[in-house]
């Protein structure tokens, strides 16, 4: 199993450009999430999905779009990049838990994005 | 509302001495609690998790954590630090009742001095 894969590993954008960060998992996990990591702030949830065709907003969704057409893929789109979106982005997946129980998340290696 | 507080942003220990990384949470409900480790320029890896079974949880690489409901704490410990333990550690709280209620602590960077 490759686990959770993310592409690209590094990206530099100019303000106003758009791009898509790719995320794929081969573990047949129901849940997938996108986080951004900024110094001193831990990881903050951008968007998440509990299954194909179902997405919802997390803590910091503004400026980002997601879709989930398959179980495996969960791309993150930046519609018009801004310097405030300079960050490291992590994708994660996990199995659905039972009532009141949550399973561990498996993380990808991250994408380091710089917006000039 | 829920929150998680990692009390130290940086911890420095000598190799071979004990490690204590502190985490407190606030929650009106029974939480699921996790510790993750992130080595430089890497993704996050699960160390251990608590999901209302035994209060003392053993994880990988000799780490363990104790859930203390009365103190709302979930501190991470290791009896003897190794150079390879140098990394950033995150405490994570997930509330029952909603997948979106995932809250990460701000992280503790562990330095191990030879």
PDB file of C-alpha atoms in Angstrom:
ATOM      1  CA  UNK A   1       0.000   0.000   0.000  1.00  0.00           C
ATOM      2  CA  UNK A   2       1.200   3.485  -0.858  1.00  0.00           C
ATOM      3  CA  UNK A   3      -0.973   4.936   1.914  1.00  0.00           C
ATOM      4  CA  UNK A   4      -1.795   8.626   1.425  1.00  0.00           C
ATOM      5  CA  UNK A   5      -0.008  10.349  -1.432  1.00  0.00           C
ATOM      6  CA  UNK A   6       0.097  14.064  -2.206  1.00  0.00           C
ATOM      7  CA  UNK A   7       1.301  15.972  -5.245  1.00  0.00           C
ATOM      8  CA  UNK A   8       3.117  18.221  -5.759  1.00  0.00           C
ATOM      9  CA  UNK A   9       5.587  18.319  -2.868  1.00  0.00           C
ATOM     10  CA  UNK A  10       6.482  21.950  -3.486  1.00  0.00           C
ATOM     11  CA  UNK A  11       4.700  24.728  -5.370  1.00  0.00           C
ATOM     12  CA  UNK A  12       5.226  28.443  -5.874  1.00  0.00           C
ATOM     13  CA  UNK A  13       2.309  30.529  -7.109  1.00  0.00           C
ATOM     14  CA  UNK A  14       1.744  34.168  -7.874  1.00  0.00           C
ATOM     15  CA  UNK A  15      -1.134  36.014  -6.240  1.00  0.00           C
ATOM     16  CA  UNK A  16      -4.341  35.351  -8.150  1.00  0.00           C
ATOM     17  CA  UNK A  17      -3.266  32.080  -9.739  1.00  0.00           C
ATOM     18  CA  UNK A  18      -5.285  28.937  -9.235  1.00  0.00           C
ATOM     19  CA  UNK A  19      -4.124  25.402  -8.666  1.00  0.00           C
ATOM     20  CA  UNK A  20      -5.186  21.997  -7.379  1.00  0.00           C
ATOM     21  CA  UNK A  21      -3.414  20.001  -4.722  1.00  0.00           C
ATOM     22  CA  UNK A  22      -3.880  16.305  -5.302  1.00  0.00           C
ATOM     23  CA  UNK A  23      -4.500  13.701  -2.606  1.00  0.00           C
ATOM     24  CA  UNK A  24      -5.099   9.995  -3.034  1.00  0.00           C
ATOM     25  CA  UNK A  25      -5.360   7.036  -0.651  1.00  0.00           C
ATOM     26  CA  UNK A  26      -5.420   3.318  -1.399  1.00  0.00           C
ATOM     27  CA  UNK A  27      -6.733   2.071   1.955  1.00  0.00           C
ATOM     28  CA  UNK A  28     -10.431   2.344   1.083  1.00  0.00           C
ATOM     29  CA  UNK A  29     -10.931   4.839   3.907  1.00  0.00           C
ATOM     30  CA  UNK A  30     -14.255   6.601   4.141  1.00  0.00           C
ATOM     31  CA  UNK A  31     -12.985   9.811   5.744  1.00  0.00           C
ATOM     32  CA  UNK A  32     -10.578  12.247   4.147  1.00  0.00           C
ATOM     33  CA  UNK A  33      -9.469  15.693   5.300  1.00  0.00           C
ATOM     34  CA  UNK A  34      -7.311  18.629   4.337  1.00  0.00           C
ATOM     35  CA  UNK A  35      -5.305  20.592   6.905  1.00  0.00           C
ATOM     36  CA  UNK A  36      -2.962  23.512   6.768  1.00  0.00           C
ATOM     37  CA  UNK A  37      -0.026  23.824   9.121  1.00  0.00           C
ATOM     38  CA  UNK A  38       1.349  27.200  10.083  1.00  0.00           C
ATOM     39  CA  UNK A  39       4.122  27.882  12.626  1.00  0.00           C
ATOM     40  CA  UNK A  40       2.864  27.924  16.207  1.00  0.00           C
ATOM     41  CA  UNK A  41      -0.722  27.082  15.214  1.00  0.00           C
ATOM     42  CA  UNK A  42      -0.785  23.325  14.903  1.00  0.00           C
ATOM     43  CA  UNK A  43      -2.921  21.885  12.114  1.00  0.00           C
ATOM     44  CA  UNK A  44      -6.205  23.492  11.184  1.00  0.00           C
ATOM     45  CA  UNK A  45      -8.950  21.673   9.327  1.00  0.00           C
ATOM     46  CA  UNK A  46      -9.878  23.192   5.957  1.00  0.00           C
ATOM     47  CA  UNK A  47     -12.416  20.730   4.508  1.00  0.00           C
ATOM     48  CA  UNK A  48     -13.332  17.150   5.103  1.00  0.00           C
ATOM     49  CA  UNK A  49     -15.338  14.351   3.521  1.00  0.00           C
ATOM     50  CA  UNK A  50     -17.108  11.384   5.096  1.00  0.00           C
ATOM     51  CA  UNK A  51     -17.597   9.580   1.793  1.00  0.00           C
ATOM     52  CA  UNK A  52     -17.784   9.970  -1.958  1.00  0.00           C
ATOM     53  CA  UNK A  53     -20.050  12.865  -2.875  1.00  0.00           C
ATOM     54  CA  UNK A  54     -20.118  14.273   0.680  1.00  0.00           C
ATOM     55  CA  UNK A  55     -17.959  17.190   1.785  1.00  0.00           C
ATOM     56  CA  UNK A  56     -18.153  19.822   4.489  1.00  0.00           C
ATOM     57  CA  UNK A  57     -16.259  22.822   5.784  1.00  0.00           C
ATOM     58  CA  UNK A  58     -13.773  22.761   8.591  1.00  0.00           C
ATOM     59  CA  UNK A  59     -12.310  25.579  10.646  1.00  0.00           C
ATOM     60  CA  UNK A  60     -10.650  27.593   7.826  1.00  0.00           C
ATOM     61  CA  UNK A  61     -12.480  26.899   4.531  1.00  0.00           C
ATOM     62  CA  UNK A  62     -12.374  30.332   2.887  1.00  0.00           C
ATOM     63  CA  UNK A  63     -10.482  30.412  -0.406  1.00  0.00           C
ATOM     64  CA  UNK A  64     -10.545  26.638  -0.865  1.00  0.00           C
ATOM     65  CA  UNK A  65     -12.857  24.217  -2.654  1.00  0.00           C
ATOM     66  CA  UNK A  66     -13.014  20.435  -2.532  1.00  0.00           C
ATOM     67  CA  UNK A  67     -14.895  17.625  -4.204  1.00  0.00           C
ATOM     68  CA  UNK A  68     -14.955  13.879  -3.671  1.00  0.00           C
ATOM     69  CA  UNK A  69     -16.082  11.986  -6.750  1.00  0.00           C
ATOM     70  CA  UNK A  70     -14.345   8.737  -5.743  1.00  0.00           C
ATOM     71  CA  UNK A  71     -13.384   7.102  -2.459  1.00  0.00           C
ATOM     72  CA  UNK A  72      -9.698   7.347  -3.367  1.00  0.00           C
ATOM     73  CA  UNK A  73      -9.267  10.985  -4.391  1.00  0.00           C
ATOM     74  CA  UNK A  74      -9.839  14.260  -2.555  1.00  0.00           C
ATOM     75  CA  UNK A  75      -8.362  17.256  -4.419  1.00  0.00           C
ATOM     76  CA  UNK A  76      -8.080  20.705  -2.855  1.00  0.00           C
ATOM     77  CA  UNK A  77      -8.524  23.710  -5.145  1.00  0.00           C
ATOM     78  CA  UNK A  78      -7.220  27.186  -4.563  1.00  0.00           C
ATOM     79  CA  UNK A  79      -9.345  29.435  -6.754  1.00  0.00           C
ATOM     80  CA  UNK A  80      -7.326  32.664  -6.479  1.00  0.00           C
ATOM     81  CA  UNK A  81      -4.182  32.257  -4.433  1.00  0.00           C
ATOM     82  CA  UNK A  82      -3.292  34.838  -1.786  1.00  0.00           C
ATOM     83  CA  UNK A  83      -0.094  35.256   0.253  1.00  0.00           C
ATOM     84  CA  UNK A  84      -2.086  34.279   3.367  1.00  0.00           C
ATOM     85  CA  UNK A  85      -2.407  30.795   1.863  1.00  0.00           C
ATOM     86  CA  UNK A  86       1.341  30.235   2.079  1.00  0.00           C
ATOM     87  CA  UNK A  87       1.497  27.144   4.264  1.00  0.00           C
ATOM     88  CA  UNK A  88       2.161  23.429   4.397  1.00  0.00           C
ATOM     89  CA  UNK A  89      -0.892  21.399   3.427  1.00  0.00           C
ATOM     90  CA  UNK A  90      -1.567  17.894   4.671  1.00  0.00           C
ATOM     91  CA  UNK A  91      -4.140  15.423   3.485  1.00  0.00           C
ATOM     92  CA  UNK A  92      -5.312  12.677   5.839  1.00  0.00           C
ATOM     93  CA  UNK A  93      -7.608   9.679   5.676  1.00  0.00           C
ATOM     94  CA  UNK A  94      -9.189   7.369   8.225  1.00  0.00           C
ATOM     95  CA  UNK A  95     -11.723   4.579   8.537  1.00  0.00           C
ATOM     96  CA  UNK A  96     -15.164   5.493   9.752  1.00  0.00           C
ATOM     97  CA  UNK A  97     -15.492   4.844  13.468  1.00  0.00           C
ATOM     98  CA  UNK A  98     -18.301   3.424  15.520  1.00  0.00           C
ATOM     99  CA  UNK A  99     -20.564   5.461  17.751  1.00  0.00           C
ATOM    100  CA  UNK A 100     -18.401   7.762  19.850  1.00  0.00           C
ATOM    101  CA  UNK A 101     -15.205   6.226  18.548  1.00  0.00           C
ATOM    102  CA  UNK A 102     -12.717   7.706  16.133  1.00  0.00           C
ATOM    103  CA  UNK A 103      -9.945   5.932  14.295  1.00  0.00           C
ATOM    104  CA  UNK A 104      -6.473   7.225  13.677  1.00  0.00           C
ATOM    105  CA  UNK A 105      -5.791   9.444  10.718  1.00  0.00           C
ATOM    106  CA  UNK A 106      -3.099   8.561   8.207  1.00  0.00           C
ATOM    107  CA  UNK A 107      -1.279  11.596   6.835  1.00  0.00           C
ATOM    108  CA  UNK A 108       0.351  12.284   3.524  1.00  0.00           C
ATOM    109  CA  UNK A 109       3.854  13.797   3.315  1.00  0.00           C
ATOM    110  CA  UNK A 110       2.551  17.317   2.729  1.00  0.00           C
ATOM    111  CA  UNK A 111       2.700  20.013   0.062  1.00  0.00           C
ATOM    112  CA  UNK A 112       4.702  23.147   0.786  1.00  0.00           C
ATOM    113  CA  UNK A 113       2.991  26.069  -0.944  1.00  0.00           C
ATOM    114  CA  UNK A 114       4.376  29.568  -1.318  1.00  0.00           C
ATOM    115  CA  UNK A 115       2.247  32.387  -2.724  1.00  0.00           C
ATOM    116  CA  UNK A 116       4.160  35.463  -3.824  1.00  0.00           C
TER     117      UNK A 116
ATOM    118  CA  UNK B   1     -16.727  24.189  22.973  1.00  0.00           C
ATOM    119  CA  UNK B   2     -13.612  22.133  23.018  1.00  0.00           C
ATOM    120  CA  UNK B   3      -9.979  23.065  23.094  1.00  0.00           C
ATOM    121  CA  UNK B   4      -6.641  21.474  23.661  1.00  0.00           C
ATOM    122  CA  UNK B   5      -3.635  23.116  25.283  1.00  0.00           C
ATOM    123  CA  UNK B   6      -0.087  21.925  25.022  1.00  0.00           C
ATOM    124  CA  UNK B   7       1.556  23.621  27.926  1.00  0.00           C
ATOM    125  CA  UNK B   8       5.084  23.789  26.538  1.00  0.00           C
ATOM    126  CA  UNK B   9       6.054  24.916  23.061  1.00  0.00           C
ATOM    127  CA  UNK B  10       9.614  23.600  23.541  1.00  0.00           C
ATOM    128  CA  UNK B  11      11.026  20.885  25.802  1.00  0.00           C
ATOM    129  CA  UNK B  12      14.700  20.037  26.053  1.00  0.00           C
ATOM    130  CA  UNK B  13      15.988  16.842  27.692  1.00  0.00           C
ATOM    131  CA  UNK B  14      19.265  14.969  27.815  1.00  0.00           C
ATOM    132  CA  UNK B  15      19.529  11.619  26.101  1.00  0.00           C
ATOM    133  CA  UNK B  16      18.602   8.852  28.521  1.00  0.00           C
ATOM    134  CA  UNK B  17      16.458  11.060  30.791  1.00  0.00           C
ATOM    135  CA  UNK B  18      12.644  10.965  31.059  1.00  0.00           C
ATOM    136  CA  UNK B  19      10.352  12.861  28.714  1.00  0.00           C
ATOM    137  CA  UNK B  20       7.136  14.594  29.783  1.00  0.00           C
ATOM    138  CA  UNK B  21       5.006  16.456  27.245  1.00  0.00           C
ATOM    139  CA  UNK B  22       1.882  17.989  28.719  1.00  0.00           C
ATOM    140  CA  UNK B  23      -1.571  18.210  27.209  1.00  0.00           C
ATOM    141  CA  UNK B  24      -4.793  19.486  28.765  1.00  0.00           C
ATOM    142  CA  UNK B  25      -8.165  19.505  27.107  1.00  0.00           C
ATOM    143  CA  UNK B  26     -11.476  21.105  27.818  1.00  0.00           C
ATOM    144  CA  UNK B  27     -14.598  19.295  26.777  1.00  0.00           C
ATOM    145  CA  UNK B  28     -18.104  18.785  28.009  1.00  0.00           C
ATOM    146  CA  UNK B  29     -18.154  15.289  26.570  1.00  0.00           C
ATOM    147  CA  UNK B  30     -15.983  12.214  26.614  1.00  0.00           C
ATOM    148  CA  UNK B  31     -13.265  12.843  24.069  1.00  0.00           C
ATOM    149  CA  UNK B  32     -11.074  10.656  21.926  1.00  0.00           C
ATOM    150  CA  UNK B  33      -7.471  11.717  22.457  1.00  0.00           C
ATOM    151  CA  UNK B  34      -4.439  11.152  20.280  1.00  0.00           C
ATOM    152  CA  UNK B  35      -0.756  11.958  20.234  1.00  0.00           C
ATOM    153  CA  UNK B  36       0.990  12.353  16.888  1.00  0.00           C
ATOM    154  CA  UNK B  37       4.673  12.884  16.126  1.00  0.00           C
ATOM    155  CA  UNK B  38       6.105  14.863  13.226  1.00  0.00           C
ATOM    156  CA  UNK B  39       9.747  14.559  12.315  1.00  0.00           C
ATOM    157  CA  UNK B  40      11.288  17.449  10.353  1.00  0.00           C
ATOM    158  CA  UNK B  41       9.815  17.839   6.865  1.00  0.00           C
ATOM    159  CA  UNK B  42       7.682  14.734   7.311  1.00  0.00           C
ATOM    160  CA  UNK B  43       4.000  13.954   7.712  1.00  0.00           C
ATOM    161  CA  UNK B  44       2.387  13.054  11.025  1.00  0.00           C
ATOM    162  CA  UNK B  45       2.524   9.598  12.545  1.00  0.00           C
ATOM    163  CA  UNK B  46       0.256   8.248  15.270  1.00  0.00           C
ATOM    164  CA  UNK B  47       1.987   7.532  18.578  1.00  0.00           C
ATOM    165  CA  UNK B  48      -1.034   6.401  20.579  1.00  0.00           C
ATOM    166  CA  UNK B  49      -4.742   6.952  21.132  1.00  0.00           C
ATOM    167  CA  UNK B  50      -7.254   6.882  23.968  1.00  0.00           C
ATOM    168  CA  UNK B  51     -10.848   5.972  23.247  1.00  0.00           C
ATOM    169  CA  UNK B  52     -12.390   5.272  26.693  1.00  0.00           C
ATOM    170  CA  UNK B  53     -10.784   1.901  27.322  1.00  0.00           C
ATOM    171  CA  UNK B  54      -7.747   1.646  29.661  1.00  0.00           C
ATOM    172  CA  UNK B  55      -6.651   5.002  31.060  1.00  0.00           C
ATOM    173  CA  UNK B  56      -2.957   4.173  30.587  1.00  0.00           C
ATOM    174  CA  UNK B  57      -2.253   3.892  26.904  1.00  0.00           C
ATOM    175  CA  UNK B  58       0.932   2.446  25.478  1.00  0.00           C
ATOM    176  CA  UNK B  59       2.164   3.581  22.101  1.00  0.00           C
ATOM    177  CA  UNK B  60       5.025   3.045  19.745  1.00  0.00           C
ATOM    178  CA  UNK B  61       8.713   3.638  20.498  1.00  0.00           C
ATOM    179  CA  UNK B  62       8.254   3.346  24.276  1.00  0.00           C
ATOM    180  CA  UNK B  63       5.842   6.258  24.654  1.00  0.00           C
ATOM    181  CA  UNK B  64       2.781   6.110  26.853  1.00  0.00           C
ATOM    182  CA  UNK B  65       0.089   8.488  28.051  1.00  0.00           C
ATOM    183  CA  UNK B  66      -2.336   8.509  30.946  1.00  0.00           C
ATOM    184  CA  UNK B  67      -5.869   9.850  30.662  1.00  0.00           C
ATOM    185  CA  UNK B  68      -6.867  11.668  33.858  1.00  0.00           C
ATOM    186  CA  UNK B  69     -10.455  12.789  33.669  1.00  0.00           C
ATOM    187  CA  UNK B  70     -10.350  14.685  36.974  1.00  0.00           C
ATOM    188  CA  UNK B  71      -7.426  16.757  35.701  1.00  0.00           C
ATOM    189  CA  UNK B  72      -8.588  16.813  32.051  1.00  0.00           C
ATOM    190  CA  UNK B  73      -5.069  15.835  31.074  1.00  0.00           C
ATOM    191  CA  UNK B  74      -3.433  13.418  28.664  1.00  0.00           C
ATOM    192  CA  UNK B  75       0.290  13.843  29.210  1.00  0.00           C
ATOM    193  CA  UNK B  76       2.801  11.940  27.086  1.00  0.00           C
ATOM    194  CA  UNK B  77       5.787  10.276  28.761  1.00  0.00           C
ATOM    195  CA  UNK B  78       8.785   8.148  27.943  1.00  0.00           C
ATOM    196  CA  UNK B  79      11.208   6.776  30.542  1.00  0.00           C
ATOM    197  CA  UNK B  80      14.388   7.370  28.566  1.00  0.00           C
ATOM    198  CA  UNK B  81      14.820   9.786  25.657  1.00  0.00           C
ATOM    199  CA  UNK B  82      16.632   8.774  22.505  1.00  0.00           C
ATOM    200  CA  UNK B  83      18.161  11.083  19.923  1.00  0.00           C
ATOM    201  CA  UNK B  84      15.621   9.841  17.374  1.00  0.00           C
ATOM    202  CA  UNK B  85      12.793  11.214  19.563  1.00  0.00           C
ATOM    203  CA  UNK B  86      13.681  14.777  18.565  1.00  0.00           C
ATOM    204  CA  UNK B  87      10.561  15.933  16.731  1.00  0.00           C
ATOM    205  CA  UNK B  88       7.368  17.921  17.172  1.00  0.00           C
ATOM    206  CA  UNK B  89       4.518  16.308  19.073  1.00  0.00           C
ATOM    207  CA  UNK B  90       0.828  17.140  18.716  1.00  0.00           C
ATOM    208  CA  UNK B  91      -2.024  16.377  21.073  1.00  0.00           C
ATOM    209  CA  UNK B  92      -5.355  15.956  19.273  1.00  0.00           C
ATOM    210  CA  UNK B  93      -8.885  15.931  20.639  1.00  0.00           C
ATOM    211  CA  UNK B  94     -11.899  14.597  18.800  1.00  0.00           C
ATOM    212  CA  UNK B  95     -15.322  14.965  20.342  1.00  0.00           C
ATOM    213  CA  UNK B  96     -18.008  12.412  19.893  1.00  0.00           C
ATOM    214  CA  UNK B  97     -20.910  13.835  17.971  1.00  0.00           C
ATOM    215  CA  UNK B  98     -19.183  15.186  14.920  1.00  0.00           C
ATOM    216  CA  UNK B  99     -16.269  14.276  12.718  1.00  0.00           C
ATOM    217  CA  UNK B 100     -15.513  17.922  12.106  1.00  0.00           C
ATOM    218  CA  UNK B 101     -14.670  18.543  15.751  1.00  0.00           C
ATOM    219  CA  UNK B 102     -11.002  17.687  15.332  1.00  0.00           C
ATOM    220  CA  UNK B 103      -8.766  20.020  17.320  1.00  0.00           C
ATOM    221  CA  UNK B 104      -4.978  19.977  17.238  1.00  0.00           C
ATOM    222  CA  UNK B 105      -2.798  21.426  19.936  1.00  0.00           C
ATOM    223  CA  UNK B 106      -0.175  23.935  18.846  1.00  0.00           C
ATOM    224  CA  UNK B 107       2.602  21.385  19.226  1.00  0.00           C
ATOM    225  CA  UNK B 108       5.621  20.788  21.457  1.00  0.00           C
ATOM    226  CA  UNK B 109       9.080  20.629  19.942  1.00  0.00           C
ATOM    227  CA  UNK B 110      11.248  18.112  21.737  1.00  0.00           C
ATOM    228  CA  UNK B 111      15.002  18.628  21.676  1.00  0.00           C
ATOM    229  CA  UNK B 112      17.231  15.771  22.835  1.00  0.00           C
ATOM    230  CA  UNK B 113      20.731  16.746  23.912  1.00  0.00           C
ATOM    231  CA  UNK B 114      23.467  14.146  23.513  1.00  0.00           C
TER     232      UNK B 114
END
